[in-house]
XYZ file of C-alpha atoms in Angstrom:
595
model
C -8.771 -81.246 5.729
C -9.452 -79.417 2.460
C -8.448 -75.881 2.450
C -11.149 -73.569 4.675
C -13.098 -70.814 2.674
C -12.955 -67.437 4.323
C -16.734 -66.959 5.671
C -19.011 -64.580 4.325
C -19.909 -61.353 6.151
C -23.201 -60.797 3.883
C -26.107 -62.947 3.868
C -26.520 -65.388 0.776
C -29.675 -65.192 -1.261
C -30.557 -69.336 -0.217
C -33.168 -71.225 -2.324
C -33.098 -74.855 -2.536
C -29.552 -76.601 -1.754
C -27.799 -79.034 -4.112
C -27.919 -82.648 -3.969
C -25.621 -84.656 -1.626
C -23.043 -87.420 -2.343
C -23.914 -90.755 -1.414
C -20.489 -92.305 0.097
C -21.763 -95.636 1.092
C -25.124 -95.997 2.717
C -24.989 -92.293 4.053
C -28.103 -91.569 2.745
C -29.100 -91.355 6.699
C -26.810 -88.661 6.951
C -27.402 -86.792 3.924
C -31.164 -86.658 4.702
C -30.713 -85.221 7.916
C -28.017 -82.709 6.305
C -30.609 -81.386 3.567
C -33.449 -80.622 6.146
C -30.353 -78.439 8.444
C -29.465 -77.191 5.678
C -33.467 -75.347 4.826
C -33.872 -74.702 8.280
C -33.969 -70.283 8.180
C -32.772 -69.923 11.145
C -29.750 -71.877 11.132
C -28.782 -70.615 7.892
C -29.344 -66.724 9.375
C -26.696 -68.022 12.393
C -23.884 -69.154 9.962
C -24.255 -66.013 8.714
C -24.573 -63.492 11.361
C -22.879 -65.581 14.277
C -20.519 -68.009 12.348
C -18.948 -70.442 14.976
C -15.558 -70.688 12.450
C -14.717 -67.207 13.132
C -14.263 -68.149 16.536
C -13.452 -71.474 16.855
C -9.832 -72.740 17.992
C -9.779 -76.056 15.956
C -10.494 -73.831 12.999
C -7.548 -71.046 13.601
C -5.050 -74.492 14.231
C -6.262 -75.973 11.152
C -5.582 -72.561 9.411
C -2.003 -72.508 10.831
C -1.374 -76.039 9.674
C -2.579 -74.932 6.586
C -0.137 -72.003 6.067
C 2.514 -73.417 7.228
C 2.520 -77.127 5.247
C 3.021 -77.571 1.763
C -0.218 -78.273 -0.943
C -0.495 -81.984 -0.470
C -0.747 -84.147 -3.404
C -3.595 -85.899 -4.483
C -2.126 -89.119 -3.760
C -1.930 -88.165 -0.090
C -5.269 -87.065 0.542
C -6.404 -90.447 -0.773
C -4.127 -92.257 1.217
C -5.829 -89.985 4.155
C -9.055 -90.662 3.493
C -8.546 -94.124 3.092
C -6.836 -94.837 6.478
C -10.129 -93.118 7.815
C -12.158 -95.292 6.309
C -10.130 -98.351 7.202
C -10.036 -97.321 11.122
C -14.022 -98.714 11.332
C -13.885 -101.138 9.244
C -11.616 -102.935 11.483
C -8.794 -103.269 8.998
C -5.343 -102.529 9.516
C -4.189 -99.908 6.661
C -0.767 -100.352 5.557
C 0.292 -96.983 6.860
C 2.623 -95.944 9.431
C 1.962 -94.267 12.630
C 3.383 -90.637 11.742
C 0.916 -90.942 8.290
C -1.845 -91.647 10.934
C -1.049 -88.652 12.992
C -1.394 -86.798 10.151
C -5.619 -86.085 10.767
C -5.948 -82.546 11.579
C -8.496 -81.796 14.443
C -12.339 -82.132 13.861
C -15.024 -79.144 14.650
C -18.121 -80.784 13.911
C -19.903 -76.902 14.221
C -17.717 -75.908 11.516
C -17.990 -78.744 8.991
C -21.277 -78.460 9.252
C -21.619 -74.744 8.356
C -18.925 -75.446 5.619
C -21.163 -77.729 4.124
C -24.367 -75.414 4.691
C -22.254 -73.095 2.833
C -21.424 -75.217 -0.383
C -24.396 -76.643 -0.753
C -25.818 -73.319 -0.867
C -23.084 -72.064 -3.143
C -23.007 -74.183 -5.865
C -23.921 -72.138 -8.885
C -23.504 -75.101 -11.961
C -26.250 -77.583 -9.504
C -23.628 -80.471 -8.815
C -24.092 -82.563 -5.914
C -21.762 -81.961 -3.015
C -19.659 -84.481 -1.539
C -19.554 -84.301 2.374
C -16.253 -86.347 2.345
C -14.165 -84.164 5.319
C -17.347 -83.756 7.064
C -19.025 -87.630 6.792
C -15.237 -89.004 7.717
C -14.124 -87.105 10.607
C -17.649 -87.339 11.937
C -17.188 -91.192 12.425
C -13.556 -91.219 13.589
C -14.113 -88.626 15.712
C -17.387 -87.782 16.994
C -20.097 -90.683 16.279
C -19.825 -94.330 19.199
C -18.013 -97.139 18.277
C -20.580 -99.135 16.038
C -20.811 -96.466 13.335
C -19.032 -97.751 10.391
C -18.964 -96.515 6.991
C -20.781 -98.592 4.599
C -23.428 -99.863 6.877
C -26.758 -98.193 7.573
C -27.525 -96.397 10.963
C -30.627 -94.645 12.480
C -31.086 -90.899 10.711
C -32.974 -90.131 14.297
C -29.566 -91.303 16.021
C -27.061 -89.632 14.097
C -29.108 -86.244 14.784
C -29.306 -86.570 18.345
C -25.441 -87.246 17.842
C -24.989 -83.855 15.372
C -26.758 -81.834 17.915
C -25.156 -82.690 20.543
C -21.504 -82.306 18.824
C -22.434 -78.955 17.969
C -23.313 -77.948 20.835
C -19.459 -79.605 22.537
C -18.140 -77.338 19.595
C -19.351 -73.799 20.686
C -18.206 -74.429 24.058
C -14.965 -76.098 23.109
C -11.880 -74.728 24.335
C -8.099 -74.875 23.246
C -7.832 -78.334 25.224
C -9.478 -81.142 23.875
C -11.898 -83.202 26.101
C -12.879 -87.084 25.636
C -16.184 -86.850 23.587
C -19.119 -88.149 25.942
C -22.834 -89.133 24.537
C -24.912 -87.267 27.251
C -27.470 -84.915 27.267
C -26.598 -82.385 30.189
C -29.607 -82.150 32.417
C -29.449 -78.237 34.383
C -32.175 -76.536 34.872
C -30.803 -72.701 34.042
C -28.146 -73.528 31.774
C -26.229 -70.019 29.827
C -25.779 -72.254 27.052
C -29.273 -72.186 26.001
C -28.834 -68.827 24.608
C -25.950 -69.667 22.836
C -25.661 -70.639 18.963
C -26.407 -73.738 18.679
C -27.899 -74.558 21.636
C -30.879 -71.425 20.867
C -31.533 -73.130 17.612
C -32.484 -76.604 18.934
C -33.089 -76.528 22.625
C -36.436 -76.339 24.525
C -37.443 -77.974 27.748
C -39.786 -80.167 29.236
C -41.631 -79.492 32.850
C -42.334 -82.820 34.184
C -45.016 -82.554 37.442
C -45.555 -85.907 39.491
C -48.142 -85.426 42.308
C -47.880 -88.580 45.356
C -50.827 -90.603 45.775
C -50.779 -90.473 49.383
C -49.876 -86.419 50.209
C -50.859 -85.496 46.781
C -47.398 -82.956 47.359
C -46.296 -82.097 43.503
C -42.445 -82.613 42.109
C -41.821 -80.820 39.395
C -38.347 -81.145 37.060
C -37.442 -79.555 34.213
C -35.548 -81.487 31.453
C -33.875 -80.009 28.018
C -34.723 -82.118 24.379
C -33.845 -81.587 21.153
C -36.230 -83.201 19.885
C -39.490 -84.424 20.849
C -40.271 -88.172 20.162
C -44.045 -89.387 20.071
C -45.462 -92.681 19.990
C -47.179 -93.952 17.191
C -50.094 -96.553 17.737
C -52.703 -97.597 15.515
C -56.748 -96.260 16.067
C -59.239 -98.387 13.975
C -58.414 -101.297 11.811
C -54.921 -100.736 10.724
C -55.226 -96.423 10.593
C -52.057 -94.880 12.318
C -52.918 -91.977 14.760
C -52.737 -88.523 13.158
C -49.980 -86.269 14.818
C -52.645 -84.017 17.552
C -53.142 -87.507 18.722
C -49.835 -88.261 19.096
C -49.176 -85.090 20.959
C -51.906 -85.716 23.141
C -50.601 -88.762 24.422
C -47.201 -87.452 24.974
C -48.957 -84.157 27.740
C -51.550 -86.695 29.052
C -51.741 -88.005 32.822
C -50.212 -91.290 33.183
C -49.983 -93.641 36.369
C -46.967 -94.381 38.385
C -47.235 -97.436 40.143
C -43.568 -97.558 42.260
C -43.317 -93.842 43.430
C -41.351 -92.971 46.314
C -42.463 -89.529 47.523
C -39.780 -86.911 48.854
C -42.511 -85.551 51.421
C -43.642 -88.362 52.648
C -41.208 -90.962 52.104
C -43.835 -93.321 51.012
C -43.352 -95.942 48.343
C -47.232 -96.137 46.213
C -48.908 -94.622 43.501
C -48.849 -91.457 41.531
C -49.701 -89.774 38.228
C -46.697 -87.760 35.937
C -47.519 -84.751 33.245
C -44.985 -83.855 30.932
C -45.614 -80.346 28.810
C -43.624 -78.000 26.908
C -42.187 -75.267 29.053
C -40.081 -73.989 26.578
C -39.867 -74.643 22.319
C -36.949 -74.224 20.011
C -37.300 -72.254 16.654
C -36.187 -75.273 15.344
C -38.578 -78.255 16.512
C -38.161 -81.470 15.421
C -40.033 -84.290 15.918
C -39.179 -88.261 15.937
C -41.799 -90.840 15.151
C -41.160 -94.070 16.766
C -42.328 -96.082 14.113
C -39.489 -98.925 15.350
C -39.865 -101.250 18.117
C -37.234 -103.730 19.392
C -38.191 -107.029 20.986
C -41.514 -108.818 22.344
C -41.878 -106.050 25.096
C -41.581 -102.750 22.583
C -38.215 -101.920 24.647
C -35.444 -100.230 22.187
C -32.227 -102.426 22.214
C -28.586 -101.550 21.763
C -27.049 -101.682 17.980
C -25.776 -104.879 16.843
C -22.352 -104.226 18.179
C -23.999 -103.927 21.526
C -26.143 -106.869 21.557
C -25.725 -110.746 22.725
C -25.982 -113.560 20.405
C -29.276 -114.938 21.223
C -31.341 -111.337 20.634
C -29.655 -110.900 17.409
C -30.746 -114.595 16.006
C -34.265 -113.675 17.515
C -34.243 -110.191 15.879
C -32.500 -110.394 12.781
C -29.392 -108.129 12.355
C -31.161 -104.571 12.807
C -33.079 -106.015 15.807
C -35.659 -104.045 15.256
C -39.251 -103.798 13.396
C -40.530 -101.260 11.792
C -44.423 -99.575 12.008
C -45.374 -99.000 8.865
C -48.311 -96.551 7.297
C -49.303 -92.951 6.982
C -49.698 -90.540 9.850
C -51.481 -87.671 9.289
C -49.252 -84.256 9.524
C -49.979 -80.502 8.862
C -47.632 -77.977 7.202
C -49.642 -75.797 9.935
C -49.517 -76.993 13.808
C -50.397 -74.927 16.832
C -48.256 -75.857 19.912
C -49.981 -74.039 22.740
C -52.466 -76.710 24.355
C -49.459 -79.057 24.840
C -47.575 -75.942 26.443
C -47.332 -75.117 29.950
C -50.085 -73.144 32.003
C -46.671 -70.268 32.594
C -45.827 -70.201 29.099
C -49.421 -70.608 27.360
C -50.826 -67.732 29.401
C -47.541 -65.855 27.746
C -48.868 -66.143 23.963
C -51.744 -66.465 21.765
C -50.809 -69.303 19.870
C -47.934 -71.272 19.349
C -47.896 -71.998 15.073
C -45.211 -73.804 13.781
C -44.827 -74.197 9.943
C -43.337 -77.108 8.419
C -40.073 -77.092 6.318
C -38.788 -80.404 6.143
C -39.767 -83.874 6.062
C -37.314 -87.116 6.687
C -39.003 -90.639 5.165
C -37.530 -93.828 5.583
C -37.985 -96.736 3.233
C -37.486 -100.206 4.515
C -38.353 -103.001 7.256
C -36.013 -101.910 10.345
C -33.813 -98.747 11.239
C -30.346 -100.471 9.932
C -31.416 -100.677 6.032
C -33.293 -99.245 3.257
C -32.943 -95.824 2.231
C -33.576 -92.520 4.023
C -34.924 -88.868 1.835
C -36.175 -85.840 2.460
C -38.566 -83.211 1.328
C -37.669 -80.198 1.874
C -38.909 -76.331 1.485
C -37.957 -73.609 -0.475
C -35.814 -71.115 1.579
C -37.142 -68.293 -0.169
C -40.482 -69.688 -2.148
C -43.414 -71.731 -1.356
C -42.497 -74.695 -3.206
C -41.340 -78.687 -1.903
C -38.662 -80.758 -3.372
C -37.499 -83.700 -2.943
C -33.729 -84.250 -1.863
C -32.762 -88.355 -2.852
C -29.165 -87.557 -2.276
C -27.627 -86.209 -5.193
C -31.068 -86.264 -7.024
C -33.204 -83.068 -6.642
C -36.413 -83.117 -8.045
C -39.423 -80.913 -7.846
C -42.721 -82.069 -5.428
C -46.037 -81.058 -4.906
C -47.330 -80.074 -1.477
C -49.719 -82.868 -1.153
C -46.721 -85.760 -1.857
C -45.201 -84.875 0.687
C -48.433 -84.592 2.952
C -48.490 -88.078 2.200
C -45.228 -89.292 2.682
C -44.884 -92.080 5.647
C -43.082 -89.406 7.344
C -40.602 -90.806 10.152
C -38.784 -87.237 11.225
C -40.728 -83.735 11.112
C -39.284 -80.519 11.375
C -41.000 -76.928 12.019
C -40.283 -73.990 12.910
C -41.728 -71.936 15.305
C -43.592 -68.489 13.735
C -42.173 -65.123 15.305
C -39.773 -67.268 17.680
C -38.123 -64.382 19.751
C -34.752 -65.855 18.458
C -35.988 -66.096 15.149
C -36.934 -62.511 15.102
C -33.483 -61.476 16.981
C -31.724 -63.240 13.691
C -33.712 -61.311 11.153
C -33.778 -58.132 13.037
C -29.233 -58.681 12.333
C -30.306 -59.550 8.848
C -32.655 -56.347 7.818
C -29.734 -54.276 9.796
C -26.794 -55.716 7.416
C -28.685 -55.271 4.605
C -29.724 -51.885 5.395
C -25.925 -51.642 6.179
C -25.209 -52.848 2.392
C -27.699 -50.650 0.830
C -26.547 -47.772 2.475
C -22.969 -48.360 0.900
C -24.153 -49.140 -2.326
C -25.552 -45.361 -2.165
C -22.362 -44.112 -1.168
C -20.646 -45.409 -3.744
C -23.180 -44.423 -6.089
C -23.216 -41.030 -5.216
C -19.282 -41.456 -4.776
C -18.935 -42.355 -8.714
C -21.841 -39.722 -9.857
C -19.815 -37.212 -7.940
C -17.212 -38.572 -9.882
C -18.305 -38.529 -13.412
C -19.614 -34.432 -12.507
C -18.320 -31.962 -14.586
C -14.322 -31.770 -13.654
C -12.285 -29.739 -15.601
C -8.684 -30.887 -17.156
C -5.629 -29.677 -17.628
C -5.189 -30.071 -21.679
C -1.502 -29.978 -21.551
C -1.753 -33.078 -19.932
C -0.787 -35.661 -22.812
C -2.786 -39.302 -22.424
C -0.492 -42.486 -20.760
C 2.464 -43.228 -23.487
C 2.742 -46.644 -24.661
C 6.048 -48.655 -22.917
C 8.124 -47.805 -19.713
C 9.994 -44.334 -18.889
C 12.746 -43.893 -17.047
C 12.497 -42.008 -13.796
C 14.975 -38.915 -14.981
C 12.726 -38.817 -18.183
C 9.951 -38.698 -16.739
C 10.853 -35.405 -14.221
C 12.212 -33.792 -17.324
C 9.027 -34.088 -19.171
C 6.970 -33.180 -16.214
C 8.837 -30.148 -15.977
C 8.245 -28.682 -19.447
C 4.610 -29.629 -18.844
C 4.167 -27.301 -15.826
C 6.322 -24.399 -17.818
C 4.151 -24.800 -20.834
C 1.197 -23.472 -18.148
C 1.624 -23.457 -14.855
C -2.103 -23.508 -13.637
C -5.349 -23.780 -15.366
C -6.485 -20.212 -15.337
C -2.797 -19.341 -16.863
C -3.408 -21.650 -19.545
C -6.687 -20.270 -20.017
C -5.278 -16.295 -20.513
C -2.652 -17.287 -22.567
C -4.361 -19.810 -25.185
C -7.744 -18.627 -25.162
C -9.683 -15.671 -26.055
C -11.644 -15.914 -22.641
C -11.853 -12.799 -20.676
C -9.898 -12.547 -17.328
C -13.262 -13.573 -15.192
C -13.427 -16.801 -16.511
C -9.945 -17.774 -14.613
C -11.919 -18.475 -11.081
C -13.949 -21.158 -12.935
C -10.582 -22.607 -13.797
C -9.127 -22.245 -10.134
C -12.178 -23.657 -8.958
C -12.149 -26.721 -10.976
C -8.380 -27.135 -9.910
C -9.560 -27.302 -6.283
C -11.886 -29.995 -7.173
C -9.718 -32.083 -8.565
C -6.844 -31.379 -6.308
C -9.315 -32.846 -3.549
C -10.860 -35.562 -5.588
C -7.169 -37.140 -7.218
C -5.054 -39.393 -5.407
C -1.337 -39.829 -6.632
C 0.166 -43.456 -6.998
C 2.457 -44.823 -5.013
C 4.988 -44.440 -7.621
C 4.433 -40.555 -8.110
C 4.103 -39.657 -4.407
C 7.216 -41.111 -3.451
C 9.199 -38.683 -6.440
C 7.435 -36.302 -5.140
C 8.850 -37.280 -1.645
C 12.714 -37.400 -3.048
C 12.225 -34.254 -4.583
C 11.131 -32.290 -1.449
C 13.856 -33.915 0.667
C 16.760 -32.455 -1.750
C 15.513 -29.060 -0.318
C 16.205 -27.585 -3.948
C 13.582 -25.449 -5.733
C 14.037 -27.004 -8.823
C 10.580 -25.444 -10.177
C 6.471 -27.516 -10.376
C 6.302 -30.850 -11.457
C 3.623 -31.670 -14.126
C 1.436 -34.405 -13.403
C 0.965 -37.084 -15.744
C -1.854 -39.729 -16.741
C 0.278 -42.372 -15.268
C 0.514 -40.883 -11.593
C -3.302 -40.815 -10.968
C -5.219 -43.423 -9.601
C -7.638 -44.481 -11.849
C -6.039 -42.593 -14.388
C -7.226 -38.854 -15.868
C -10.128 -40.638 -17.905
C -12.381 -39.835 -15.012
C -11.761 -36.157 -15.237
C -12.211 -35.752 -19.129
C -15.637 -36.387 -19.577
C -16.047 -33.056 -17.339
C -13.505 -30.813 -19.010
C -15.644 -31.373 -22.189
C -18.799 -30.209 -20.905
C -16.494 -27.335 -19.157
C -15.431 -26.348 -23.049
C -18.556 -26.150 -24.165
C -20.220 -24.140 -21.298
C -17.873 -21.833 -21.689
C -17.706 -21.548 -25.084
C -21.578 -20.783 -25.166
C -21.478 -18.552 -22.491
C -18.879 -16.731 -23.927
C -21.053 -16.019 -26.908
C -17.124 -17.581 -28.724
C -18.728 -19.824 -31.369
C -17.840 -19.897 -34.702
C -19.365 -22.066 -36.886
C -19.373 -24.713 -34.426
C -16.192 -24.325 -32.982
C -13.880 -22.550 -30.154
C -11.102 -20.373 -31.582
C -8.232 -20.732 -29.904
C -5.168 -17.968 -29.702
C -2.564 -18.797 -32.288
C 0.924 -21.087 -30.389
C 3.341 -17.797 -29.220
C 6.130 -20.565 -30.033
C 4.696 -21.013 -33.916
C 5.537 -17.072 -33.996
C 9.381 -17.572 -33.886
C 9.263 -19.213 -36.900
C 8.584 -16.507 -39.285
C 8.353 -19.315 -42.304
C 5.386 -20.912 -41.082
C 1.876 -19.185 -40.927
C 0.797 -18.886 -37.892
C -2.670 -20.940 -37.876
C -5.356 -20.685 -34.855
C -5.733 -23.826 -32.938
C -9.773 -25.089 -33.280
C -10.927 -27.219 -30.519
C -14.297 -29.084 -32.208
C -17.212 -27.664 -29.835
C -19.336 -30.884 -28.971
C -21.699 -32.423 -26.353
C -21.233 -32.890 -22.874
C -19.748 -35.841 -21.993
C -19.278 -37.153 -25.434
C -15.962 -38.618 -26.300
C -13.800 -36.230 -27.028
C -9.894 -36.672 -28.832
């Protein structure tokens, strides 16, 4: 497993994803991994309630990770190879402690891994879902999926789904992967990431023919599949019709009766009770055999039904079926949950076509919206072009996915998203105001020389500190003995000192002289602080001391000709064959650079 990526904690600014790697007639998969990958509300879960951070498998793959050495290219080929070669049916010429090698497989966190690079990807290069297309198949898809050969894109998202779902309930021991849907009625998971994403559930009323008593069952999906049947001439049903069939009454002729024990007729209802912010819908545009019945994959089937069949064993419907980008849910809703709500709108955001004559060839794409715009393009694996909004109203559409508008989960997920970002732009502020506090006027001690070029020793640098602070011991000395400022002025200088005495941090370095020096217990007299023993360095504080200068300087009515006299050096008098020469500090503006 390639090295993990420490998740985000701030939302990403999503778009449209990059293109996807065909590895050998995966373009089933990668169409089904481009429309998860614009679903909103998915993308808002990876980021506010990331499975990774969480997830055993992950923190054992981290550990592994840690604690083995980089390996070399030539063994991650070898690795991938042996994966490859464990459905194909050929023996690898590996041994078994190279085979053991395969770290553990979290189908929840490939998945957002890949959501996450394919969202990342600032140069536009396709992705390759190597990891998460391999340990899928090893690990997670039946027996008969093989790579290199062609599946169902319907199929291997009922299988995704449902391995997402095993992953956010996993826990440290590993359980024998199982391909059933769980059928309870009240189940906690369903307000769990995934299982809020993509599970709603189906009320199912039979009433008995004979004591017209009513059974009623309620069933979870993940999807919803609807029958497609042609209307006149060779016209496909539109999608309302589809629907429509799916909620209407429909006779039972063998129906034994729980009240009544009787074995007759009876009519069956099926309506939404509850819908998913992520809905998707299956076409059936394949049938298998004379009688419509689906049949097992090839691996599955006998002889004689595969020469009748051909080697998908199935047939495909072919022809348009009219779709909205707008559909209203609630007259195929229950009469609890429809007397709830207004409406039920769902908006569409993706849209899976298949080319071909049966499920197990031809090619598989997807259109797909805009995360953040109201534009369509068209995902062909690694190919991502632009499309309009009426191609892809008439695309021979086999998979539909919408979302469902002001979903109470959806809203819970952007309710966590306005809060971080609220969250962000409140610490952008503080460190706004934290640097503008920063670059205020802050006065300087000028004694302080800038950072010398090349290393000091230790001893050096006390000594020099030393003959800093005797030079001036505070900033309002300095300022009575090298200035011509009257005695007033010196609380503007202790003032200033406070500020920065509050506002500088020492290095690590400094501090722990500072540290030796207290604990010889010897009064060996103030150390002088140095450019090199703040953090950040003095820079910060100069740009203040300037505009300091100068307020002063005008306020004390002191200018001469543009500039600040300053008292002649006391040490320059000892030497009675040099003049003694003012010092003239050039009055300029605030904040300008000053030498």
């Amino acid at each position: 497993m390639p090295e993990q990526q420490a998740p985000s904690t701030t939302s990403q600014q999503r778009e449209v994803a990059s293109g996807v790697v065909n590895l050998g007639n995966t373009c089933y998969m990668n169409a089904v991994l481009q429309a998860l990958a614009h679903a909103p509300e998915l993308c808002l879960a990876i980021d506010h309630e990331r499975h990774q951070l969480t997830c055993p498998i992950a923190r054992e793959n981290e550990e592994r990770r840690r604690n083995s050495p980089t390996p070399s290219d030539d063994t991650i080929t070898r690795k991938r190879s042996t994966r490859k070669s464990k459905r194909n049916g050929k023996k690898s010429p590996t041994t078994d402690s190279e085979e053991s090698i395969d770290p553990p497989y979290c189908t929840l966190c490939e998945l957002e891994d890949h959501i996450s690079r394919v969202h990342q990807r600032s140069t536009g290069d396709p992705v390759a879902p190597e990891t998460f297309v391999n340990g899928f198949i090893d690990q997670v898809a039946p027996p008969w999926f093989k790579l290199g050969v062609q599946e169902d894109s319907h199929e291997f998202l009922r299988l995704l789904i449902e391995a997402m779902q095993k992953s956010s309930t996993r826990n440290t021991t590993d359980e024998p992967t199982t391909f059933t849907i769980p059928s309870s009625q009240n189940n906690e998971d369903d307000n769990l990431y995934p299982f809020k994403l993509f599970r709603g559930t189906v009320e199912s009323n039979v009433s008995c023919g004979s004591c017209h008593a009513m059974n009623s069952t309620i069933d979870p999906i993940e999807d919803i599949g609807l029958e497609v049947t042609q209307t006149t001439g060779s016209a496909l049903s539109d999608l309302s019709s589809a629907f429509c069939r799916f909620t209407k009454i429909e006779p039972l002729t063998e129906y034994k009766c729980d009240r009544c024990h009787k074995m007759g007729k009876a009519t069956k209802q099926s309506r939404l009770a509850s819908i998913p912010p992520i809905l998707t819908l299956h076409l059936k545009r394949f049938r298998y055999g004379s009688d419509g019945r689906p049949l097992p994959p090839p691996a599955r089937r006998g002889r004689e039904v595969s020469q009748l069949l051909g080697a998908s064993g199935s047939a495909k419907i072919e022809g348009h079926i009219k779709f909205l980008e707008f559909f209203d849910l609630k007259p195929f809703l229950t009469e609890q949950l429809a007397g709830k709500v207004k409406s039920m709108f769902c908006r569409l955001f993706a849209v899976i076509v298949h080319a071909g004559k049966n499920s197990h060839s031809g090619h598989y794409v997807a259109y797909v919206r805009n995360l953040s715009k109201n534009e369509w393009w068209k995902m062909d694996d690694a190919r991502v072009s632009r499309a309009t909004k009426q191609e892809v109203l008439n695309a021979e559409a086999y998979m539909l996915f919408y979302r469902v508008v002001d979903h109470p989960v959806a809203k819970e997920l952007r309710d966590k998203e306005a809060a971080l970002q609220q969250q962000q732009q409140q610490q952008q502020e503080l460190e706004k105001t934290k640097a503008s506090t920063e670059e205020q006027s802050i006065p300087i001690d000028l004694t302080l020389p800038l950072k010398p070029e090349g290393e000091e020793s230790a001893r050096s640098s006390r000594k020099r500190r030393r003959e800093l602070a005797e030079a001036a011991a505070a900033g309002a000395e300095w300022a009575r003995v090298k200035t011509r400022l009257p005695p007033s002025f010196g609380s503007l200088f202790r003032r200033a000192e406070e500020f920065i005495s509050e506002k500088a941090e020492f290095t690590p370095a400094f501090f722990k002289i500072i540290m030796e020096e207290a604990a010889k217990g010897k009064n060996g007299g103030p150390i002088g602080v140095c450019d090199e023993n703040i953090q950040g360095g003095m820079d910060q504080f100069r740009p203040g001391l300037i505009e300091l200068i100068y307020k002063l300087a005008a306020k004390a009515n002191l200018l001469d000709g543009g500039k600040l006299l300053i008292k002649d050096d006391p040490k320059s008098k000892a030497d009675s064959s040099k003049e003694s020469k003012p010092i003239i500090v050039p009055v300029v503006e605030a904040n300008e650079t000053f030498l």
